[in-house]
Coordinates of C-alpha atoms and ligand atoms in Angstrom, one line a residue:
M1 CA 77.8 46.7 59.9
T2 CA 78.8 50.2 58.9
F3 CA 80.0 51.1 55.1
T4 CA 82.8 53.9 55.2
P5 CA 86.1 52.7 53.5
A6 CA 89.0 54.8 55.1
A7 CA 89.5 56.1 51.3
A8 CA 86.0 57.7 51.6
Q9 CA 86.5 59.5 54.8
R10 CA 89.3 60.9 53.4
A11 CA 87.8 61.7 49.9
Q12 CA 85.5 64.1 52.1
S13 CA 87.4 67.0 51.9
S14 CA 87.5 68.5 55.4
G15 CA 86.9 66.1 57.7
A16 CA 82.7 65.1 57.8
L17 CA 81.9 68.5 56.3
L18 CA 81.7 69.4 52.5
R19 CA 81.9 73.0 51.2
H20 CA 81.6 74.5 48.4
Y21 CA 84.6 75.6 46.2
V22 CA 84.1 80.0 44.9
N23 CA 86.4 82.1 43.4
G24 CA 89.4 79.1 44.2
E25 CA 88.8 79.2 47.8
F26 CA 86.9 76.0 50.0
V27 CA 84.0 77.9 52.0
A28 CA 81.4 77.2 54.0
T29 CA 78.0 78.5 54.7
A30 CA 76.2 78.3 57.8
T31 CA 73.5 75.9 56.6
T32 CA 74.2 72.4 56.5
F33 CA 72.1 69.7 55.8
P34 CA 73.1 65.7 55.9
N35 CA 74.1 63.3 53.7
F36 CA 73.5 59.9 54.6
S37 CA 74.4 56.5 53.3
P38 CA 71.7 54.3 51.1
V39 CA 73.7 51.1 52.1
D40 CA 72.8 51.2 56.0
G41 CA 71.6 54.7 57.0
H42 CA 74.8 56.1 57.9
E43 CA 75.4 59.9 58.5
L44 CA 78.2 60.1 55.6
A45 CA 79.3 64.0 55.8
Q46 CA 77.3 67.3 56.8
V47 CA 77.3 69.3 53.4
C48 CA 77.2 73.1 53.3
E49 CA 73.9 74.4 51.9
A50 CA 74.7 77.9 49.2
D51 CA 72.4 80.3 50.1
A52 CA 72.0 82.5 47.5
A53 CA 75.1 85.6 48.3
T54 CA 77.2 82.8 48.3
V55 CA 75.3 81.8 44.4
D56 CA 75.7 85.0 43.4
A57 CA 79.7 85.2 44.5
A58 CA 80.2 82.0 42.8
V59 CA 78.4 83.6 39.4
R60 CA 80.3 86.8 40.0
A61 CA 83.8 84.6 40.4
A62 CA 83.2 82.8 36.8
A63 CA 82.4 86.3 35.2
A64 CA 85.0 88.2 36.5
A65 CA 87.6 84.9 35.5
Q66 CA 86.5 84.8 31.5
R67 CA 86.6 88.2 31.6
A68 CA 90.3 88.0 33.3
G69 CA 91.4 85.5 30.4
W70 CA 89.7 82.3 30.2
R71 CA 88.3 83.4 27.4
N72 CA 91.1 84.3 25.4
T73 CA 93.2 81.0 26.2
T74 CA 93.5 78.6 23.3
P75 CA 92.1 75.9 22.3
A76 CA 95.2 73.9 23.0
Q77 CA 96.1 75.9 26.5
R78 CA 92.6 74.7 26.9
A79 CA 93.0 71.1 25.8
D80 CA 96.2 71.1 28.3
W81 CA 93.8 72.3 30.7
L82 CA 91.7 69.6 30.4
H83 CA 94.0 66.6 30.2
K84 CA 96.2 68.1 33.7
I85 CA 92.0 67.7 35.3
A86 CA 92.1 64.2 33.6
D87 CA 95.4 63.4 35.2
G88 CA 94.2 64.6 38.5
I89 CA 91.3 62.1 38.5
E90 CA 93.5 59.4 37.7
A91 CA 96.1 60.2 40.3
R92 CA 93.1 59.9 43.4
F93 CA 91.4 57.3 41.2
D94 CA 90.8 55.2 44.0
D95 CA 89.9 57.9 46.5
F96 CA 87.0 58.9 43.9
V97 CA 85.4 55.4 43.3
A98 CA 85.4 55.7 47.4
A99 CA 83.5 58.6 47.3
E100 CA 80.9 58.0 44.4
V101 CA 80.5 54.0 46.5
A102 CA 80.2 55.7 49.8
D103 CA 77.6 58.2 48.6
T104 CA 75.6 55.8 46.2
G105 CA 76.1 52.1 47.8
R106 CA 76.8 50.9 44.2
P107 CA 78.9 47.8 43.6
L108 CA 83.0 48.7 43.6
E109 CA 83.8 47.5 40.1
Q110 CA 80.6 49.7 39.0
A111 CA 82.3 52.9 39.9
R112 CA 86.1 51.5 38.9
K113 CA 84.9 50.6 35.3
L114 CA 81.7 53.1 34.7
D115 CA 81.8 56.1 36.7
I116 CA 85.6 57.2 37.3
A117 CA 86.8 55.8 34.0
R118 CA 84.0 57.8 32.2
G119 CA 84.7 60.9 34.5
I120 CA 88.7 60.9 33.5
A121 CA 87.0 59.9 29.8
N122 CA 84.7 62.9 29.4
F123 CA 87.8 65.4 30.1
R124 CA 89.9 64.0 27.9
T125 CA 87.4 63.3 24.8
F126 CA 86.8 67.2 24.8
A127 CA 90.3 68.0 24.9
D128 CA 91.3 65.9 21.5
L129 CA 88.2 67.2 20.2
I130 CA 88.8 70.9 20.9
R131 CA 92.6 70.5 19.3
T132 CA 91.0 68.8 16.5
A133 CA 87.9 71.2 15.2
N134 CA 87.5 73.0 12.4
S135 CA 84.7 75.4 11.0
E136 CA 82.3 76.2 8.3
F137 CA 83.8 78.1 5.4
F138 CA 81.6 78.6 1.7
E139 CA 83.3 80.9 -0.9
T140 CA 79.7 82.9 -2.4
H141 CA 79.1 85.0 -5.5
A142 CA 76.2 87.3 -4.5
A143 CA 72.9 88.3 -6.7
D144 CA 74.5 91.9 -6.6
G145 CA 77.7 90.5 -8.0
S146 CA 80.1 90.9 -5.5
E147 CA 82.6 88.2 -4.3
L148 CA 82.0 87.2 -0.7
I149 CA 84.2 84.4 1.9
N150 CA 81.7 83.1 4.7
Y151 CA 83.6 81.5 7.6
V152 CA 82.7 81.0 11.2
T153 CA 83.7 81.8 14.8
R154 CA 83.2 80.3 17.6
K155 CA 82.9 82.0 21.1
P156 CA 82.4 80.7 24.9
L157 CA 79.1 81.7 26.2
G158 CA 80.1 83.3 29.6
V159 CA 79.3 82.0 32.2
V160 CA 77.6 78.2 32.7
G161 CA 75.1 77.0 35.5
I162 CA 75.3 72.9 35.3
I163 CA 73.0 71.1 37.3
S164 CA 73.2 67.3 37.5
P165 CA 71.2 64.6 39.1
W166 CA 72.6 61.8 41.8
N167 CA 72.1 58.3 39.7
L168 CA 75.9 58.9 37.9
P169 CA 77.2 61.1 40.4
L170 CA 80.7 62.2 38.8
L171 CA 80.0 60.9 35.0
L172 CA 77.0 62.9 34.4
F173 CA 78.8 66.2 35.8
T174 CA 81.5 66.1 34.1
W175 CA 80.0 65.1 30.7
K176 CA 78.9 68.8 31.4
V177 CA 81.7 70.8 33.1
A178 CA 84.5 69.4 30.2
P179 CA 82.6 70.5 27.0
A180 CA 82.1 73.5 29.3
L181 CA 85.4 74.5 30.2
A182 CA 86.4 73.3 26.4
M183 CA 85.1 76.0 24.9
G184 CA 85.9 78.9 27.2
N185 CA 83.3 79.1 29.7
C186 CA 83.5 79.6 33.3
V187 CA 81.0 77.6 35.1
V188 CA 79.3 77.4 38.2
A189 CA 78.1 73.7 38.7
K190 CA 75.8 71.7 41.2
P191 CA 76.0 68.5 41.9
S192 CA 73.0 66.5 43.3
E193 CA 72.2 67.2 47.1
E194 CA 71.9 63.0 47.2
T195 CA 75.8 62.8 45.7
P196 CA 77.8 65.8 46.9
T197 CA 81.4 64.0 47.5
S198 CA 82.6 63.2 44.0
A199 CA 82.3 66.8 42.8
T200 CA 84.0 67.9 46.1
L201 CA 87.4 65.9 45.1
L202 CA 87.0 67.4 41.8
A203 CA 87.1 70.8 42.9
E204 CA 90.3 69.6 44.7
V205 CA 91.4 68.4 41.7
M206 CA 91.3 71.6 40.2
H207 CA 92.6 73.5 43.1
D208 CA 95.3 71.3 43.4
I209 CA 96.3 71.5 39.7
G210 CA 96.3 75.2 39.9
L211 CA 93.4 75.3 37.7
P212 CA 93.0 79.9 37.8
R213 CA 90.8 80.8 40.3
G214 CA 87.1 81.1 39.5
V215 CA 86.9 79.2 36.1
F216 CA 86.0 76.2 38.0
N217 CA 82.8 77.3 41.0
L218 CA 81.3 74.1 42.9
I219 CA 77.8 75.1 44.6
H220 CA 76.5 72.7 46.9
G221 CA 72.5 72.6 47.8
H222 CA 69.1 71.5 46.9
G223 CA 66.8 72.9 43.8
P224 CA 63.5 74.7 44.2
N225 CA 63.5 78.3 46.1
A226 CA 67.6 77.0 46.7
A227 CA 71.2 76.6 45.5
G228 CA 69.6 75.0 42.2
E229 CA 66.9 77.6 42.0
F230 CA 69.1 80.6 43.0
L231 CA 71.6 79.6 40.0
T232 CA 69.0 79.2 37.1
R233 CA 67.4 82.6 38.3
H234 CA 71.1 85.0 38.2
P235 CA 70.9 87.5 35.5
E236 CA 74.7 86.4 34.9
I237 CA 74.6 83.2 33.7
S238 CA 73.9 82.6 30.0
A239 CA 73.1 78.9 29.8
I240 CA 71.6 76.3 31.9
T241 CA 72.6 72.9 31.4
F242 CA 70.9 70.1 33.3
T243 CA 70.1 66.5 34.0
G244 CA 67.3 65.6 35.5
E245 CA 63.5 64.4 35.9
S246 CA 61.0 65.9 33.7
R247 CA 59.2 68.0 35.9
T248 CA 62.3 69.5 36.8
G249 CA 63.6 70.8 33.4
S250 CA 59.4 72.0 33.0
T251 CA 60.6 74.3 36.4
I252 CA 63.7 75.2 35.1
M253 CA 62.5 76.6 31.8
K254 CA 60.1 78.4 33.1
T255 CA 62.5 80.1 35.4
V256 CA 65.3 80.8 32.6
A257 CA 61.9 82.2 30.0
D258 CA 62.4 86.1 31.7
G259 CA 66.2 86.3 30.6
V260 CA 66.0 83.5 27.2
K261 CA 68.7 82.0 28.3
E262 CA 70.5 78.8 25.9
I263 CA 68.8 75.6 27.4
S264 CA 70.3 71.9 27.2
F265 CA 67.9 69.7 29.2
E266 CA 68.6 65.9 29.6
L267 CA 65.4 64.4 31.3
G268 CA 63.4 61.5 32.0
G269 CA 62.7 58.4 30.4
K270 CA 60.0 55.3 30.0
N271 CA 63.0 53.4 28.1
A272 CA 61.4 49.8 25.7
A273 CA 63.4 46.6 25.2
V274 CA 62.3 45.1 22.2
V275 CA 63.1 41.3 21.5
F276 CA 62.3 39.4 18.6
A277 CA 61.7 35.4 18.1
D278 CA 65.1 35.6 15.8
A279 CA 67.1 37.2 18.8
D280 CA 70.1 35.5 20.0
F281 CA 68.0 34.2 22.6
D282 CA 71.1 34.1 25.4
E283 CA 72.1 37.7 24.3
A284 CA 68.8 38.9 24.4
V285 CA 68.1 37.7 27.9
A286 CA 71.5 39.0 29.1
G287 CA 71.0 42.9 27.1
V288 CA 67.5 43.2 29.3
L289 CA 68.7 41.7 32.3
K290 CA 71.6 44.7 32.2
S291 CA 69.4 47.1 30.6
S292 CA 66.9 46.9 33.5
F293 CA 68.5 46.0 36.0
T294 CA 72.2 48.1 36.1
N295 CA 72.8 50.4 38.7
A296 CA 70.0 48.6 40.6
G297 CA 67.8 51.0 37.0
Q298 CA 69.0 54.2 38.1
V299 CA 69.9 54.9 34.6
C300 CA 68.3 57.1 32.5
L301 CA 68.9 54.9 29.9
C302 CA 67.6 51.6 31.5
S303 CA 64.4 49.4 30.2
E304 CA 61.5 49.4 32.4
R305 CA 59.1 48.5 29.4
V306 CA 60.0 45.1 27.8
Y307 CA 58.1 43.7 24.7
V308 CA 59.2 40.0 23.2
E309 CA 57.8 38.4 20.6
R310 CA 55.0 36.4 21.3
P311 CA 56.0 32.9 20.0
I312 CA 59.3 33.5 22.7
F313 CA 57.5 34.8 25.5
E314 CA 57.3 32.4 28.2
R315 CA 60.6 30.9 27.3
F316 CA 61.8 34.7 27.8
V317 CA 60.2 36.1 30.5
A318 CA 61.5 32.8 32.7
A319 CA 65.1 32.7 31.7
L320 CA 64.6 36.3 32.7
K321 CA 63.4 35.4 35.8
E322 CA 66.0 33.0 36.5
K323 CA 68.7 35.3 35.9
T324 CA 67.5 38.1 38.4
E325 CA 67.0 35.9 40.5
A326 CA 70.5 34.8 40.7
L327 CA 71.7 38.8 41.4
R328 CA 73.3 39.5 43.9
I329 CA 72.4 42.4 46.5
G330 CA 74.1 43.8 49.2
A331 CA 76.9 45.9 50.0
P332 CA 79.7 47.5 47.6
D333 CA 83.0 45.8 49.1
D334 CA 81.1 42.5 48.8
P335 CA 82.6 41.3 45.3
S336 CA 79.9 39.0 44.9
T337 CA 77.2 41.6 45.1
T338 CA 75.8 43.1 41.6
M339 CA 73.3 44.9 42.8
G340 CA 73.2 48.1 45.6
P341 CA 70.2 50.0 46.4
L342 CA 68.7 52.6 45.6
I343 CA 69.8 56.2 46.6
S344 CA 67.4 56.9 49.5
R345 CA 64.4 55.7 51.4
G346 CA 63.0 59.0 50.1
H347 CA 63.7 57.5 46.4
R348 CA 62.7 53.5 47.9
E349 CA 59.4 54.5 49.3
K350 CA 58.6 56.4 45.5
V351 CA 59.5 52.8 44.1
L352 CA 57.9 50.7 46.8
S353 CA 54.5 53.2 46.0
Y354 CA 54.8 51.8 42.4
F355 CA 55.1 48.3 43.5
R356 CA 52.2 48.3 45.7
L357 CA 50.1 50.3 42.4
A358 CA 51.7 47.4 40.1
V359 CA 49.6 45.1 42.2
E360 CA 46.4 47.4 41.8
E361 CA 46.9 47.7 38.4
G362 CA 46.6 43.7 37.9
A363 CA 50.1 43.2 37.2
T364 CA 51.5 39.3 38.2
V365 CA 54.6 39.5 40.2
V366 CA 57.0 37.9 38.4
T367 CA 59.6 38.2 40.5
G368 CA 60.6 40.9 43.8
G369 CA 57.9 43.4 44.5
T370 CA 59.4 43.7 48.1
V371 CA 62.5 44.7 50.3
P372 CA 65.1 42.4 51.4
Q373 CA 65.7 41.4 54.6
F374 CA 69.5 41.0 55.4
G375 CA 69.6 40.5 59.8
D376 CA 72.1 43.6 59.6
A377 CA 72.7 47.2 59.1
R378 CA 71.7 47.1 55.8
D379 CA 68.3 47.3 56.8
Q380 CA 68.6 50.5 57.5
G381 CA 69.5 51.4 53.7
A382 CA 67.6 51.7 50.6
F383 CA 67.8 47.9 49.2
V384 CA 65.1 46.4 47.3
M385 CA 64.3 43.3 45.4
P386 CA 64.8 43.5 41.5
T387 CA 61.3 42.7 40.1
I388 CA 59.6 42.1 37.0
W389 CA 56.3 42.1 36.1
T390 CA 53.0 40.6 33.4
G391 CA 50.2 41.4 32.4
L392 CA 49.4 44.8 33.0
A393 CA 47.4 46.8 30.3
D394 CA 49.7 49.4 27.9
N395 CA 47.9 52.4 29.3
A396 CA 48.5 51.2 33.2
R397 CA 50.3 53.9 34.8
C398 CA 53.5 51.7 35.7
V399 CA 53.6 51.3 32.2
K400 CA 53.5 54.9 31.5
E401 CA 55.6 56.6 34.1
E402 CA 59.0 56.8 34.5
I403 CA 59.9 54.8 37.9
F404 CA 63.5 54.4 38.2
G405 CA 64.2 51.6 40.0
P406 CA 65.1 48.1 39.7
V407 CA 61.7 46.8 37.8
C408 CA 60.7 45.7 34.4
H409 CA 57.1 44.7 32.9
V410 CA 57.7 42.3 30.1
A411 CA 54.4 42.2 27.7
P412 CA 54.0 40.1 24.4
F413 CA 53.5 41.1 20.9
D414 CA 52.9 39.9 17.5
S415 CA 53.9 42.2 14.8
E416 CA 56.6 44.6 13.8
D417 CA 54.5 47.5 13.1
E418 CA 51.7 46.5 16.2
V419 CA 55.7 47.0 18.3
I420 CA 56.8 50.1 16.6
G421 CA 53.5 51.8 17.8
R422 CA 53.7 50.9 21.2
V423 CA 57.5 51.4 21.7
N424 CA 56.3 54.8 20.4
D425 CA 53.0 55.2 22.4
S426 CA 55.5 57.1 25.5
A427 CA 55.4 60.9 26.4
Y428 CA 59.5 59.9 26.6
G429 CA 61.6 59.4 24.0
L430 CA 65.1 59.1 25.5
A431 CA 66.6 55.5 24.1
A432 CA 65.4 52.3 23.3
S433 CA 67.2 48.4 22.3
V434 CA 65.9 46.5 19.6
W435 CA 67.3 42.9 19.9
T436 CA 67.5 41.0 16.6
T437 CA 69.4 38.9 14.0
H438 CA 67.5 39.8 11.1
L439 CA 69.9 42.8 9.4
A440 CA 67.5 44.8 7.8
R441 CA 64.5 44.3 10.7
G442 CA 67.4 46.1 13.3
H443 CA 67.6 48.8 10.3
R444 CA 64.3 49.5 9.9
V445 CA 62.9 48.8 13.4
A446 CA 65.2 51.4 14.6
R447 CA 64.5 54.3 11.9
Q448 CA 61.0 54.7 12.9
I449 CA 61.3 54.3 17.2
E450 CA 60.9 58.0 18.3
T451 CA 64.1 58.3 20.5
G452 CA 67.2 60.2 20.8
I453 CA 69.1 56.5 20.5
V454 CA 68.4 53.4 19.7
W455 CA 70.7 50.6 20.1
V456 CA 70.3 47.1 18.0
N457 CA 71.8 44.3 20.1
A458 CA 73.1 46.2 22.5
W459 CA 72.9 48.6 25.0
F460 CA 74.5 51.5 26.9
V461 CA 77.7 52.0 25.1
R462 CA 78.4 54.0 22.4
D463 CA 81.1 56.8 21.0
L464 CA 81.1 59.9 22.9
R465 CA 81.5 61.6 19.9
T466 CA 77.7 61.2 18.7
P467 CA 74.8 62.8 20.0
F468 CA 73.0 62.6 22.8
G469 CA 69.1 63.4 24.2
G470 CA 66.0 62.8 24.2
T471 CA 62.9 63.6 22.1
K472 CA 59.1 64.8 23.6
L473 CA 59.5 65.0 27.6
S474 CA 62.8 63.1 27.8
G475 CA 64.9 66.5 26.4
I476 CA 65.8 69.3 24.3
G477 CA 69.6 69.2 22.3
R478 CA 71.9 66.9 22.2
E479 CA 75.3 66.7 23.8
G480 CA 78.4 64.7 22.6
G481 CA 81.0 65.3 20.6
R482 CA 80.7 68.4 18.2
H483 CA 77.2 68.9 19.5
S484 CA 78.3 69.8 22.4
L485 CA 81.1 72.3 21.2
D486 CA 78.0 73.9 19.2
F487 CA 76.2 74.0 22.5
Y488 CA 78.7 75.8 25.0
S489 CA 79.5 78.3 21.9
E490 CA 77.8 81.3 20.2
L491 CA 78.5 81.0 16.4
T492 CA 79.8 84.0 14.6
N493 CA 79.6 84.3 10.6
V494 CA 82.5 86.7 9.5
C495 CA 81.5 87.5 5.8
V496 CA 83.9 89.8 4.0
R497 CA 83.5 91.1 0.7
I498 CA 86.7 90.5 -1.9
A499 CA 85.7 91.4 -4.8
Ligands
NAD501 P1 66.1 65.8 39.9 O1 65.0 66.4 38.8 O2 65.0 65.6 41.6 O3 67.7 66.8 40.2 C1 68.1 66.8 39.0 C2 69.1 68.6 39.6 O4 68.2 69.2 39.7 C3 69.4 68.2 41.6 O5 70.8 68.7 41.2 C4 68.6 68.9 42.0 O6 68.9 69.7 43.2 C5 68.0 69.8 41.1 N1 66.9 70.6 41.1 C6 66.1 69.9 41.4 N2 64.8 71.2 41.4 C7 65.4 72.4 40.8 C8 64.6 74.0 40.3 N3 63.5 73.7 40.9 N4 65.7 74.4 39.5 C9 66.7 73.8 39.9 N5 67.7 72.8 40.2 C10 66.9 72.2 40.7 O7 66.7 64.7 39.5 P2 67.4 63.2 40.4 O8 66.3 62.6 40.7 O9 67.8 63.8 40.5 O10 67.3 62.4 39.1 C11 66.6 61.1 38.5 C12 66.4 61.9 36.9 O11 67.5 61.9 36.2 C13 65.4 61.0 36.2 O12 63.9 61.2 36.0 C14 66.3 60.6 35.4 O13 65.5 59.9 34.5 C15 66.9 61.6 35.0 N6 68.1 61.2 34.3 C16 68.4 61.5 32.7 C17 69.5 61.5 32.1 C18 69.6 61.9 30.5 O14 71.0 62.0 30.6 N7 68.2 62.0 29.9 C19 70.5 60.9 33.0 C20 70.5 60.8 34.1 C21 69.4 60.7 35.1

């Protein structure tokens, strides 16, 4: 079995070579690297690796396009462009689904309902937001007796460098491209080397709708001492927006420090789910199942730490085990599949090293902890079994460090204050979910948790106008709604003496 749907082959731009998109043209570079299917390990495509000269050409093209006019387009004009991009993705919806599925191995339905649908929504949301965005205005009587009006104007930053990860490729890529373009910036964007295909399709959409050359530029390649680093070092970049590992964020921060560039970082997490004994039991089990194993645990918001109030602990673990063992692991084109592979063999090595470490640290393996055997080509893929542990100490590495796989540790707790303390005892602060039917408790606990988002009786749903980001090692800044408009623009206060 080799999983390459026909649409995915079509999606791969110029046959099996994925190229950069610079100044309105698809360009190749001499060095390439292979992109492998995580389902069965076969080669999907060769991808061009951008050298410093290509990154430089992309940044210069973006800067020139900005000066040539994109910065002077009106919000209404840019909103029209964003809707055209969304229309273009919609028109090739199946190609995008196939591209995302080929690169990640995720179930087809997930790519349809989540990844590609959100990619479209990202462009439409920011198109609508810039049509209605207003500005601050103050009338002031100053100490010297003069009367002033103050109003705030927004200007684009210039060229924005965008670097994104592999776990939700199109969703996270467009989450940054859309607001950056909306605010009048031109962009140079680098998708993860693991998932280059949907971004290449997006470049085709930009090309086909006739977006002015240089406004959107795509470069492929790796991070350290390669395309990613060349982008962050480039003097003509005004800002870097990055989603990925906290360690990478720290490296990029050092690189951009010399240029004092604006940064927005969405980084890693070690998120907690808290289940109180008064929770709707079935809802809480279903919620934790989803928050631990969606996308094989490869969502930055997934819960790898689960705290369950002691009276329901045993029953909860048993119910979660049963539901976890009912997950169907397999290939994306099998409609019964509910969990796909990890992104790569390399990432699987990391996850498996934590499976071994958990046992060394004294975990009880409730379920999983192994690699499934299929007896077919999927054995060449990057699958692992969804895994539940109990019995680890709060300071175990498996409870402290982000694993980014389909795994959670479930621990009992006895009181509200105790569990809040344990949830907050983390170097990360991205997300948490609380399961309770006690209204006041839900609000009270949410208020005390030190993360960028707290869900109560929900997970992975929200309004795109809300701020999104993390505290501590989980990031710097917030994106979403007007918070994105703020990040992707410079504000100028115009202060006029009128009397
Ligand atoms: P990663 O940090 O390894 O890579 C992310 C991107 O950075 C890739 O495009 C990579 O090529 C590039 N990169 C790597 N080193 C670089 C360097 N020195 N300079 C410039 N660019 C460099 O992350 P990943 O493995 O692709 O993604 C998984 C991580 O992303 C997890 O930690 C996850 O929690 C995090 N994540 C966070 C959010 C969020 O919103 N907070 C969302 C999704 C994923």
